[in-house]
Short mmCIF file of C-alpha atoms (C1' of nucleotides) in Angstrom, two decimals:
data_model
loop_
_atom_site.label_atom_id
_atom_site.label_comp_id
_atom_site.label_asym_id
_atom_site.label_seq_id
_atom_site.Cartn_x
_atom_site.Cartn_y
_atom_site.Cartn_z
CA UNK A 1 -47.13 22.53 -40.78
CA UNK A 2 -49.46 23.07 -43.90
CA UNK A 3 -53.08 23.37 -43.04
CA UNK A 4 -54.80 21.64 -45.33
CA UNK A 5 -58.66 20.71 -46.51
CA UNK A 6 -57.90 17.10 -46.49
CA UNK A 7 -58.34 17.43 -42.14
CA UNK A 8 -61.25 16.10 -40.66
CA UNK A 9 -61.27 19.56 -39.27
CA UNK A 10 -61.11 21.54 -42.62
CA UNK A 11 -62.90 19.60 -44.82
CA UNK A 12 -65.07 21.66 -47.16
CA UNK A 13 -63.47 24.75 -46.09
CA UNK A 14 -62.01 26.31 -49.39
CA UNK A 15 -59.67 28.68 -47.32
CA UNK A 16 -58.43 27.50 -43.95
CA UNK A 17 -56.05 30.28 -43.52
CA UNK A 18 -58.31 32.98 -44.18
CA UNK A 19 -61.30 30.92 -41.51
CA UNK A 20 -58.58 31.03 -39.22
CA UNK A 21 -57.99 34.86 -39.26
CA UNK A 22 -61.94 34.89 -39.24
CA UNK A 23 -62.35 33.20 -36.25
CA UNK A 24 -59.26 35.17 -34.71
CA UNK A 25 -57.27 32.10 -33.93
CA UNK A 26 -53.84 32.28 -31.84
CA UNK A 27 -50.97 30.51 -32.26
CA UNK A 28 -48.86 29.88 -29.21
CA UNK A 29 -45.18 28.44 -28.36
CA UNK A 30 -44.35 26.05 -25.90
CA UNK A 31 -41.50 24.76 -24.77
CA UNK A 32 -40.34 20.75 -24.01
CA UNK A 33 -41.95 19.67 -20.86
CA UNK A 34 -44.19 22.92 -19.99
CA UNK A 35 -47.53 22.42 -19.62
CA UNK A 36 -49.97 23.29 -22.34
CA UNK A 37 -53.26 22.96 -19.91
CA UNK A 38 -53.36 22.25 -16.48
CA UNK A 39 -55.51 19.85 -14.88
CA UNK A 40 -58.71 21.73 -13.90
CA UNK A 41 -58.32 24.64 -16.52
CA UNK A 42 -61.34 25.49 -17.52
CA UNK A 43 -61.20 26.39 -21.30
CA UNK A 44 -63.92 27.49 -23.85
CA UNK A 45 -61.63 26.94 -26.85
CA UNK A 46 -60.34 23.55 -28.21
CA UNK A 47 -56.38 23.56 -29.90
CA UNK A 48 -54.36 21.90 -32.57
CA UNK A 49 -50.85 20.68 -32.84
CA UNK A 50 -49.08 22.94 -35.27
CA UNK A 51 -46.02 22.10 -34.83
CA UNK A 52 -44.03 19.15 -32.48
CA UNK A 53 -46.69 16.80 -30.38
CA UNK A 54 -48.20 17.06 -26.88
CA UNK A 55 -48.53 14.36 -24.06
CA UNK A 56 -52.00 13.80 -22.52
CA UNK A 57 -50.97 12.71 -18.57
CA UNK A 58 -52.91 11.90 -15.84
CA UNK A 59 -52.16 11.85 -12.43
CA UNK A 60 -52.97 8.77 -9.94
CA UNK A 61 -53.18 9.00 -6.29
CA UNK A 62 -49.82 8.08 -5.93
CA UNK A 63 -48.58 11.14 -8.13
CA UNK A 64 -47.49 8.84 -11.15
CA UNK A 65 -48.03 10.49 -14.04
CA UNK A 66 -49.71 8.07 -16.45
CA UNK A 67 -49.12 8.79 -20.22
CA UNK A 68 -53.06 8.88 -21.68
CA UNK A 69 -52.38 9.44 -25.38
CA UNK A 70 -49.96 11.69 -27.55
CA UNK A 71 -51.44 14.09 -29.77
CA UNK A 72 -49.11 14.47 -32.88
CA UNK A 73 -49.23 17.47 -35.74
CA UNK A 74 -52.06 18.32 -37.35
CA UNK A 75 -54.38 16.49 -34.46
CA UNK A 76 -56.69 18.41 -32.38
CA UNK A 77 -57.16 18.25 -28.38
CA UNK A 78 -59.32 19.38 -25.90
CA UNK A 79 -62.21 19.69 -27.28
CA UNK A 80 -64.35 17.50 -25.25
CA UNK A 81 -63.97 19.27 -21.83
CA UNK A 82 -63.85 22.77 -23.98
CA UNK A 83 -67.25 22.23 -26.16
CA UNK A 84 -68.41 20.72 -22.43
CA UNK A 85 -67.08 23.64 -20.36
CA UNK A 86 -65.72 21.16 -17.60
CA UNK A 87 -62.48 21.40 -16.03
CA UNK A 88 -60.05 19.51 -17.96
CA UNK A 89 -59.63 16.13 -16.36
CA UNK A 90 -55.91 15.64 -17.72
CA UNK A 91 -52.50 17.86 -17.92
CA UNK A 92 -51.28 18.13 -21.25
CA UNK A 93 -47.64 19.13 -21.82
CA UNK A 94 -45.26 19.37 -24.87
CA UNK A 95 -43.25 16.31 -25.62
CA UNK A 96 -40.86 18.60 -27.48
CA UNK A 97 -40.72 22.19 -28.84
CA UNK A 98 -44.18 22.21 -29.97
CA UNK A 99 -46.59 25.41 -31.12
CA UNK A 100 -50.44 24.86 -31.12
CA UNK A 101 -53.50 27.08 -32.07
CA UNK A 102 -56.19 27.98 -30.39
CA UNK A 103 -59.88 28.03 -31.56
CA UNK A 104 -62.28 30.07 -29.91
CA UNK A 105 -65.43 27.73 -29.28
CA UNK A 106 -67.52 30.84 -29.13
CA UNK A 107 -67.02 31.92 -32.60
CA UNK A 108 -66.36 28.38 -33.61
CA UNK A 109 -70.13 27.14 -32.90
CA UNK A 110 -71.19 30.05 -35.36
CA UNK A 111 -69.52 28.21 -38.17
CA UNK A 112 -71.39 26.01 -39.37
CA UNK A 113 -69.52 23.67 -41.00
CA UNK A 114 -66.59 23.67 -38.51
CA UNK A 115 -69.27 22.80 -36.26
CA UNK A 116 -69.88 19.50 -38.50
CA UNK A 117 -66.72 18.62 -38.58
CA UNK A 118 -66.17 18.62 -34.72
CA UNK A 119 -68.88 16.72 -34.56
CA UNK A 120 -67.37 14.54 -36.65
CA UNK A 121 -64.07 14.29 -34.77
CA UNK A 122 -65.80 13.70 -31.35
CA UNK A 123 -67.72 11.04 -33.08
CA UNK A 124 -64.45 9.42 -34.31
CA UNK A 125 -63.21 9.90 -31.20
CA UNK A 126 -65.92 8.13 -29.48
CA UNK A 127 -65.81 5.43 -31.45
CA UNK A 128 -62.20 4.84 -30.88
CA UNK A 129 -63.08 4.82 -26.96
CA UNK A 130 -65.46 2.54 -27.44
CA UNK A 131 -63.59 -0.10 -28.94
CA UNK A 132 -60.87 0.07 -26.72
CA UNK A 133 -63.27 -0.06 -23.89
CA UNK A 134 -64.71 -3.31 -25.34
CA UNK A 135 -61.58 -4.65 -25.10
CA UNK A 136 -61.03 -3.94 -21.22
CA UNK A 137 -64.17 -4.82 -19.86
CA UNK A 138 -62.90 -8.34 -21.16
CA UNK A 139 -61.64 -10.10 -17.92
CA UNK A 140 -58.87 -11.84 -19.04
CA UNK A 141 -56.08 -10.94 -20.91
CA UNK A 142 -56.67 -13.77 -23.51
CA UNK A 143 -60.23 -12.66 -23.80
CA UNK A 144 -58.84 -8.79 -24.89
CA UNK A 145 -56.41 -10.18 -27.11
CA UNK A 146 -58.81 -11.94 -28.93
CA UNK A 147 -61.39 -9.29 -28.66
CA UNK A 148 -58.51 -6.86 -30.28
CA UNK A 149 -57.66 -9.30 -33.08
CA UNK A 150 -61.18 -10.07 -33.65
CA UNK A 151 -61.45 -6.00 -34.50
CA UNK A 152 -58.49 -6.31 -36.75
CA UNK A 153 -59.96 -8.54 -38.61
CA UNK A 154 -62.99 -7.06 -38.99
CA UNK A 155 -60.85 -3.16 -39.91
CA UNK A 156 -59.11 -5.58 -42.56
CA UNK A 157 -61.39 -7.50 -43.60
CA UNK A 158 -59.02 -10.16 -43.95
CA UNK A 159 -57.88 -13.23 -41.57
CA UNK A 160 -54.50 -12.16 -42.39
CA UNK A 161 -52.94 -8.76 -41.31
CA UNK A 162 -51.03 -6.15 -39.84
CA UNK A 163 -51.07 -4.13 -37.10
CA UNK A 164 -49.49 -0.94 -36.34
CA UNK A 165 -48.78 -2.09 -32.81
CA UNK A 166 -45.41 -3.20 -31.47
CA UNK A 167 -45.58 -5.89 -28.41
CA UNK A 168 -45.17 -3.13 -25.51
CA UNK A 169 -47.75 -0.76 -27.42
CA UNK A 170 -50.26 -3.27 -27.50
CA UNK A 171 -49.48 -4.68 -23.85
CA UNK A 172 -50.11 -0.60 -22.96
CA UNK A 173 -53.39 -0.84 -25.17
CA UNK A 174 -54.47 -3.51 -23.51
CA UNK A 175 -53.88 -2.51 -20.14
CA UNK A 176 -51.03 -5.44 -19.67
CA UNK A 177 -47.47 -6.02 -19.09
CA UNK A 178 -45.97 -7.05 -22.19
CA UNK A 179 -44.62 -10.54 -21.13
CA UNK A 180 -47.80 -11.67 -20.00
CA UNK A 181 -49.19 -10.69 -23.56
CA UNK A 182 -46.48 -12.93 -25.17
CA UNK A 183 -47.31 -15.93 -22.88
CA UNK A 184 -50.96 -15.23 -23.91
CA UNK A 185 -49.78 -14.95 -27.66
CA UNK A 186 -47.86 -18.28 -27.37
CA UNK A 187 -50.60 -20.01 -25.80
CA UNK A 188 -52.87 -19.43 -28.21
CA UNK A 189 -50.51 -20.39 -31.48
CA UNK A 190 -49.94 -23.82 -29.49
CA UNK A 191 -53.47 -24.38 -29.46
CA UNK A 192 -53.96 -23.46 -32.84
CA UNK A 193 -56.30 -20.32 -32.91
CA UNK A 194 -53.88 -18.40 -34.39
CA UNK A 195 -50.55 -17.75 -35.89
CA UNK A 196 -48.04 -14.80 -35.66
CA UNK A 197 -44.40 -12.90 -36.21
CA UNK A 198 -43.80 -9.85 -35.30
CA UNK A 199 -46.65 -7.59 -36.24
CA UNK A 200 -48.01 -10.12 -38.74
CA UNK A 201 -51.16 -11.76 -37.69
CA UNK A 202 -52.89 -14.75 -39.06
CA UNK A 203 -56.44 -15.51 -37.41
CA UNK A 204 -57.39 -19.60 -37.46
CA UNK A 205 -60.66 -18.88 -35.60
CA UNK A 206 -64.08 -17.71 -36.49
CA UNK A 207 -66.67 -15.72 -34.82
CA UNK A 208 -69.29 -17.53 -33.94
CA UNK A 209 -71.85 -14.59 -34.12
CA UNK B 1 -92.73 11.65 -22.76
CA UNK B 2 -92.98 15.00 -22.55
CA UNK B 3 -90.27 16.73 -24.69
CA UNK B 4 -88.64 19.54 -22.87
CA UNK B 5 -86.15 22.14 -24.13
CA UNK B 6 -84.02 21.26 -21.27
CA UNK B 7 -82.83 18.52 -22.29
CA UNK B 8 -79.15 18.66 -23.66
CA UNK B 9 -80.51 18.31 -27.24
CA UNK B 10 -83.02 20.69 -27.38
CA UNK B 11 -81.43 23.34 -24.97
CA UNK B 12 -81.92 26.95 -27.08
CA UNK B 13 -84.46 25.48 -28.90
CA UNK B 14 -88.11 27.39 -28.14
CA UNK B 15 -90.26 24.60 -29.73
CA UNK B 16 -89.16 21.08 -29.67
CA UNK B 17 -92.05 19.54 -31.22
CA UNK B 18 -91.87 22.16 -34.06
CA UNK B 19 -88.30 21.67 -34.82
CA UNK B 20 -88.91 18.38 -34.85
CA UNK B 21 -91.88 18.51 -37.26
CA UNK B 22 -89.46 20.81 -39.31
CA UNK B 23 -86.47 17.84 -39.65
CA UNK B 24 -88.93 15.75 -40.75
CA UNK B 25 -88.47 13.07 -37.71
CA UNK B 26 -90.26 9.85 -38.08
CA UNK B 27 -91.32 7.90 -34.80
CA UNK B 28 -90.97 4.07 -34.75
CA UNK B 29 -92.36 1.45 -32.05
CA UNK B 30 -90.52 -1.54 -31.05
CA UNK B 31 -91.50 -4.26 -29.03
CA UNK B 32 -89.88 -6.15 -26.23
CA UNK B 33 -86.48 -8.11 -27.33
CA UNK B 34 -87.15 -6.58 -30.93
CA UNK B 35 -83.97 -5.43 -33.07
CA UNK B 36 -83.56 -1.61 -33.09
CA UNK B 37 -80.45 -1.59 -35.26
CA UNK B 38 -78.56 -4.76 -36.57
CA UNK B 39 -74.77 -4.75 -36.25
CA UNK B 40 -73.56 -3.59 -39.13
CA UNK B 41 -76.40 -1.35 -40.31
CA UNK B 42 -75.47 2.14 -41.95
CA UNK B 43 -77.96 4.99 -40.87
CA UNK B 44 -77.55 8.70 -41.47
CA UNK B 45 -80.04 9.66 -38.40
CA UNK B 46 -79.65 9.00 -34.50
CA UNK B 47 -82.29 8.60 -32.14
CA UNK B 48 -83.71 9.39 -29.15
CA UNK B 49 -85.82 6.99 -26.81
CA UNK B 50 -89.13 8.83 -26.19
CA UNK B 51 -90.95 5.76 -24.49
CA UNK B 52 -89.40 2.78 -22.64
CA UNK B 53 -85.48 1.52 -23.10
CA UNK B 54 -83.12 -0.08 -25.08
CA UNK B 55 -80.30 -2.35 -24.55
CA UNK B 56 -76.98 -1.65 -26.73
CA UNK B 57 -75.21 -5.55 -27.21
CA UNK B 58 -72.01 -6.28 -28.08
CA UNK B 59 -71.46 -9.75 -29.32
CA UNK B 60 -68.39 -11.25 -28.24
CA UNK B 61 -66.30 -14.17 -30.75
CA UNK B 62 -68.42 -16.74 -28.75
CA UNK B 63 -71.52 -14.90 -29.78
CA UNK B 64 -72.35 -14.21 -26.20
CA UNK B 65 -73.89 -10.39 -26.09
CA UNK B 66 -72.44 -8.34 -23.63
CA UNK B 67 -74.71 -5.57 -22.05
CA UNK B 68 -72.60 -2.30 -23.03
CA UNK B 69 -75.00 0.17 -21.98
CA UNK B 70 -78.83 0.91 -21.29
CA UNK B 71 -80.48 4.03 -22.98
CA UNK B 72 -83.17 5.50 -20.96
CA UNK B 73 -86.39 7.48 -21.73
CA UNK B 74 -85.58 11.08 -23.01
CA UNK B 75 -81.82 9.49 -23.85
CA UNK B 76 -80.36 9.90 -27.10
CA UNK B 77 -78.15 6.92 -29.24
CA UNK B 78 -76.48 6.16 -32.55
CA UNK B 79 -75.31 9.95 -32.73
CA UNK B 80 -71.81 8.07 -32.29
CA UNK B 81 -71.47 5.89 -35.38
CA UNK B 82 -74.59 8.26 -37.17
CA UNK B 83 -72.60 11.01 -37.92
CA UNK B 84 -69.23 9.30 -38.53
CA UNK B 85 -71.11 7.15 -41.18
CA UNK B 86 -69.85 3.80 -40.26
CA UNK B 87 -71.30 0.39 -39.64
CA UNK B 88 -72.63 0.01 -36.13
CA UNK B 89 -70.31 -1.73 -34.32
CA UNK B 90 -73.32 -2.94 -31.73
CA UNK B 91 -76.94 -3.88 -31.72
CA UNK B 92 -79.45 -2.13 -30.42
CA UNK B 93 -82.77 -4.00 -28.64
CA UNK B 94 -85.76 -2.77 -26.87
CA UNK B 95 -85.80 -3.60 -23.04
CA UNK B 96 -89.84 -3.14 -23.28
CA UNK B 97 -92.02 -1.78 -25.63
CA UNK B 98 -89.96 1.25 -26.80
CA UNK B 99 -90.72 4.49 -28.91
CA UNK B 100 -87.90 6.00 -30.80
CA UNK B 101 -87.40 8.82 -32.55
CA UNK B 102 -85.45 9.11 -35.35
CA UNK B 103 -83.62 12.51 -36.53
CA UNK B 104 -82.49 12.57 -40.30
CA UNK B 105 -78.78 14.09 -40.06
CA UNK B 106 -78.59 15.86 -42.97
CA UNK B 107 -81.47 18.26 -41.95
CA UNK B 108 -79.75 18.32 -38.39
CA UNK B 109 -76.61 19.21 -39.63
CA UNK B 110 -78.47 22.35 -40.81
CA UNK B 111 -79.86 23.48 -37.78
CA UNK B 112 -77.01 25.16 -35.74
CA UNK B 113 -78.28 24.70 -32.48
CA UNK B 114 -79.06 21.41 -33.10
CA UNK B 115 -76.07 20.54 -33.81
CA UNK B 116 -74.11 22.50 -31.39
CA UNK B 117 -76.14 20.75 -28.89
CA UNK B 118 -75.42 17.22 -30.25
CA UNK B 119 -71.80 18.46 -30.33
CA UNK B 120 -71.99 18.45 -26.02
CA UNK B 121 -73.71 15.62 -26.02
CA UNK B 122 -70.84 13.98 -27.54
CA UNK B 123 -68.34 15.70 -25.92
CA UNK B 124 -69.79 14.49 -22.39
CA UNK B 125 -70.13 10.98 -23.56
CA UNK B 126 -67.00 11.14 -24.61
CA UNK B 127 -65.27 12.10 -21.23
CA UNK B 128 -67.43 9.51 -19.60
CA UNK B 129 -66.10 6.92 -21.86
CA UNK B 130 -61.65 8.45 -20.88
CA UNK B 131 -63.07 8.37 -17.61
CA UNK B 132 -64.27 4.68 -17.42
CA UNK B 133 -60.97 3.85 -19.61
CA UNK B 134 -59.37 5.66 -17.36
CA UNK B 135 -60.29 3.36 -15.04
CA UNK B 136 -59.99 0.12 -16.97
CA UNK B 137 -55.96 0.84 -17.72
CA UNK B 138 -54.99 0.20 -14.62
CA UNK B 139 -53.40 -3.06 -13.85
CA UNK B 140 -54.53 -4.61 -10.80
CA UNK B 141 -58.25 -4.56 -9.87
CA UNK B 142 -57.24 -2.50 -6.77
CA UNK B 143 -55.70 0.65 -8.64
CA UNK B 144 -59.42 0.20 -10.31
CA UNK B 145 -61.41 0.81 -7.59
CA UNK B 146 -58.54 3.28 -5.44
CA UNK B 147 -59.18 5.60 -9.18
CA UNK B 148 -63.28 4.75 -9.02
CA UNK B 149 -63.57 5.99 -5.49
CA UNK B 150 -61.28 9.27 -6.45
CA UNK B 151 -62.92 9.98 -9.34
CA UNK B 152 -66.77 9.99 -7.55
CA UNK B 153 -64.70 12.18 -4.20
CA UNK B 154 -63.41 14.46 -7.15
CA UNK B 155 -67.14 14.46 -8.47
CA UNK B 156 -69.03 14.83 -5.15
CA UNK B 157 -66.63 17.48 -3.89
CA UNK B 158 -66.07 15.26 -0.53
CA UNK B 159 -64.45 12.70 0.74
CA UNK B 160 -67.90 11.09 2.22
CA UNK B 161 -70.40 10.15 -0.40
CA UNK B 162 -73.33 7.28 -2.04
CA UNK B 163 -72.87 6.01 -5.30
CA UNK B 164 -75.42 4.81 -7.67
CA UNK B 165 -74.22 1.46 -8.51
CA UNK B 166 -74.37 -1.87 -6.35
CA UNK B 167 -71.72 -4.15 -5.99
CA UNK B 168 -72.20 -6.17 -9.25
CA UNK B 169 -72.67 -3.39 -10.91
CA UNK B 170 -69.69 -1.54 -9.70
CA UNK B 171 -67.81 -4.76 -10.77
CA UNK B 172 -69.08 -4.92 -14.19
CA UNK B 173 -68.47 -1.37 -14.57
CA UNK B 174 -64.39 -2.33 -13.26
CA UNK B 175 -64.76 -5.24 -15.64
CA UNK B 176 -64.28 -8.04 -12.77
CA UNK B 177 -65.94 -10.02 -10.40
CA UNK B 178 -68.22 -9.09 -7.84
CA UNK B 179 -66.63 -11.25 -4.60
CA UNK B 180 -63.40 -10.50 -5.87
CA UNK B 181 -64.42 -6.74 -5.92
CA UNK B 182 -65.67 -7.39 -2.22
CA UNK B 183 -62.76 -8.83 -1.24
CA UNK B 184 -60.39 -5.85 -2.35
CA UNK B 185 -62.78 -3.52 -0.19
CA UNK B 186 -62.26 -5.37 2.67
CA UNK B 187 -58.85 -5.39 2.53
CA UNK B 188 -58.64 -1.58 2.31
CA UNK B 189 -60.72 -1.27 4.79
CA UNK B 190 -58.38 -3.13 7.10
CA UNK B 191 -55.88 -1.13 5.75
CA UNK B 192 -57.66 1.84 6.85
CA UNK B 193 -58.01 3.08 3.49
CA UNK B 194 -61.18 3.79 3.82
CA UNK B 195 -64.28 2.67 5.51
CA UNK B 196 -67.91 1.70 3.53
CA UNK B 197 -71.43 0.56 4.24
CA UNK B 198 -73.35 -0.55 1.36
CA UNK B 199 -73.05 2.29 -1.36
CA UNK B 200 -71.89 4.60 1.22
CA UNK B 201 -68.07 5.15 1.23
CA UNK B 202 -65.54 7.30 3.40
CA UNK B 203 -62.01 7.58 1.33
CA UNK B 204 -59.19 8.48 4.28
CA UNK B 205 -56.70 8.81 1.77
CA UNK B 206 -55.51 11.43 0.16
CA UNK B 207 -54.39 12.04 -3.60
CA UNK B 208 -50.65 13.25 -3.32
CA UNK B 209 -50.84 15.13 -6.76
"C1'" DA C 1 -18.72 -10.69 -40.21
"C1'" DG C 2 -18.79 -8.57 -35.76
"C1'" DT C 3 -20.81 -5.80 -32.46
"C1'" DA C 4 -24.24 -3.52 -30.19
"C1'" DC C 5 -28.91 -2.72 -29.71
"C1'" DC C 6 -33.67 -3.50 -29.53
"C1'" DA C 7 -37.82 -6.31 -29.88
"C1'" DT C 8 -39.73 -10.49 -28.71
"C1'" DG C 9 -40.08 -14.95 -26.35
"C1'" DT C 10 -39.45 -17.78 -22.14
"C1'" DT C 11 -39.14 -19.06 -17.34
"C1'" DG C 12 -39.90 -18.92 -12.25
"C1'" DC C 13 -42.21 -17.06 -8.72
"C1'" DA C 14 -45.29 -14.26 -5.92
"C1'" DA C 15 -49.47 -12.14 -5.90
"C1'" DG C 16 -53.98 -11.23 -7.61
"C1'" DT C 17 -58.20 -12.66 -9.69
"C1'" DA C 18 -62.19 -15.51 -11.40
"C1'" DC C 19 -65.27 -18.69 -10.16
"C1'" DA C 20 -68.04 -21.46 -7.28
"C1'" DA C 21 -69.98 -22.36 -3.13
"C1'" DC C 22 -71.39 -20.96 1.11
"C1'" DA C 23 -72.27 -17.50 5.08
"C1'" DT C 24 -74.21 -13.45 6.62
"C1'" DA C 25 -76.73 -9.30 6.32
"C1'" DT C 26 -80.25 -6.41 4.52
"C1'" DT C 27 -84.55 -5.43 2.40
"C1'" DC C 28 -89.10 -6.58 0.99
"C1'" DT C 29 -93.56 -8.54 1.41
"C1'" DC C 30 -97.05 -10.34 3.71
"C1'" DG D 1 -92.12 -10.31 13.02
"C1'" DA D 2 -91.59 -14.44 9.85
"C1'" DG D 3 -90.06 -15.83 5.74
"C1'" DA D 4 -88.47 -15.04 1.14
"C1'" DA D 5 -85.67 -12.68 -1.84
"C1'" DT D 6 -81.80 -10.02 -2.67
"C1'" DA D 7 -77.35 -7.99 -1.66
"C1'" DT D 8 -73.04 -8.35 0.32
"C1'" DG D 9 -69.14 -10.71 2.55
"C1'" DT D 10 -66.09 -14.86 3.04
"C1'" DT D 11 -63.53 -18.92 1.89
"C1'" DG D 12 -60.97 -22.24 -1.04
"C1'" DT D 13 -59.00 -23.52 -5.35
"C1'" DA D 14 -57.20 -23.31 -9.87
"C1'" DC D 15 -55.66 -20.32 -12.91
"C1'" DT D 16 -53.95 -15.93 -14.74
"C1'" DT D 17 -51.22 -12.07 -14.43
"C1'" DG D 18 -47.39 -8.91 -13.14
"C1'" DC D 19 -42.85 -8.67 -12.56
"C1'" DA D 20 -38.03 -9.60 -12.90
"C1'" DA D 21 -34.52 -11.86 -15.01
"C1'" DC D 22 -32.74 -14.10 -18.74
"C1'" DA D 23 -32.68 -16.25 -23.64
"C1'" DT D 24 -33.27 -15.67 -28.37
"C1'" DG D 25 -33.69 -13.49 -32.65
"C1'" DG D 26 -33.60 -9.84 -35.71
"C1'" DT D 27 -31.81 -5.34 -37.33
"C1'" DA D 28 -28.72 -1.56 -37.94
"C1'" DC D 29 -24.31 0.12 -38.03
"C1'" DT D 30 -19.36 -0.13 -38.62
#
DNA sequence: AGTACCATGTTGCAAGTACAACATATTCTC
DNA sequence: GAGAATATGTTGTACTTGCAACATGGTACT
């Protein structure tokens, strides 16, 4: 992968490469399915996907591990619990073949406008959370989808749109089983609110706010 | 309020009320019920609540507003959607009379302990927010509260412990009803899952990861 | 066009949940 | 301790959801 000053991460850096070497970076190879960090590591450094992608798992009480979010090339992870010095709450491991770099956070925070920018991504980040918390803490499954299409809508600023979702990807987003999410879908073209196909949404209601 | 270098924010920093003389931070006083920030509004600053509290509102389609959080004396807010330079996606009221401080961003942003600082602070909201979603993806309201209880035995170290939050608040925090949140205790309680008395709660299960 | 494959929609059923209303228990105040 | 206020537990009902199984529709490939 080409590092590049258009990242979040890099942006107004003139030479990544040579902040890299600065910061004395490491690059490291990992194989399909091993683990990148364990649960409970404790790590002052946050990574990037060089190369391949990475799984973010957690593990229930029944030993199911739960896919959290995939972290493709050229995205950044950890650095929440690294900047926070916690143990990490989640397992990562390599979906495929997959090298990553390390940061240091020590010499990191000395930087000053890496610093920005990771302060950037965790606010990005953040934000993401948020809205996809919004969404759960609706307590129906009609209520989340239209909370969901509502924020479409708004990201588009347009009745009419797209989204980047397939049906099981947004069942998973929304915390549902996919059938249940067409039923919901259905329900609500009969009655009007809205119309759909495929990944093509048309919205027929307005906020009231 | 007193300000107080150990706070997150101004950890490392010798004189508070200097530095903040030095950023050129302007107080503001609200009053009861009075808009903080409007949905929607841009600002390149965040805050912090130096007298009183604040509500932050989410306003569903049916322009019912939805308590998201409450920011408490000494808290900061806004750092999310501040530094990313978006709309805010909530609103912002005082509870009571409220003081707030405001921090312009672009001096902050200059100031590397500042912003390191503000960095943790977003990086610990941050895995409060995966831990709550966390929480939230799970499908039936039981798997909810089985991963709420494990997460506060991981966090108190024990399987015996009090937690903060009463029964309707536990519920809105599991986005569901309160009697149907008492009714899933009692049933692992007969179960023998665990046993409880008010906010005091035994687990007798046992994560098998 | 034919086939296979995958995404989406539909149905039936069992189980879980929201909601309301009421019962009991606890805490607070006097 | 009495009574009020609040918190928690219980019950009943209508509805929603999860799940499994199947139907349909579209797409890709040959």
């Amino acid at each position: 992968m080409v590092l590049s000053n258009r990242t979040t991460l890099f942006c107004g850096i003139d030479d990544p490469a040579k902040m890299i070497e600065k910061l004395g970076c490491r690059e490291e190879s990992f194989q399909k399915d091993s683990i990148i960090v364990h649960k409970g590591d404790i790590i002052r450094s946050f990574a990037m996907v060089l190369d391949g992608s990475a799984s973010v798992l957690r593990y229930d009480i029944e030993g199911n591990g739960n896919l959290v979010s995939v972290i493709d090339e050229g995205e950044i992870f950890a650095e929440a619990f690294g900047v926070e010095g916690s143990p990490s709450p989640v397992t990562i491991v390599a979906r495929e073949n997959a090298t990553v770099l390390w940061f240091p956070l020590d010499k990191v925070l000395e930087e000053r406008t890496l610093v920005c920018n990771l302060l950037i991504v965790s606010a990005e980040r953040n934000l993401f959370l948020t809205k996809r918390l919004e969404h759960l803490s609706k307590r129906s499954l009609r209520d989340k989808v239209l909370s969901f299409l509502e924020e479409m809508r708004e990201k588009n600023g347009s009745d009419e749109f797209d989204i980047e979702l397939d049906r099981q990807e947004m069942a998973d987003y929304l915390a549902s089983d996919r059938s249940a999410l067409s039923l919901v879908l259905s329900k609500l073209r009969k009655e009007g609110m809205l119309d759909f196909r495929k990944n093509h949404f048309v919205l027929k209601f307005t906020p009231k706010a």
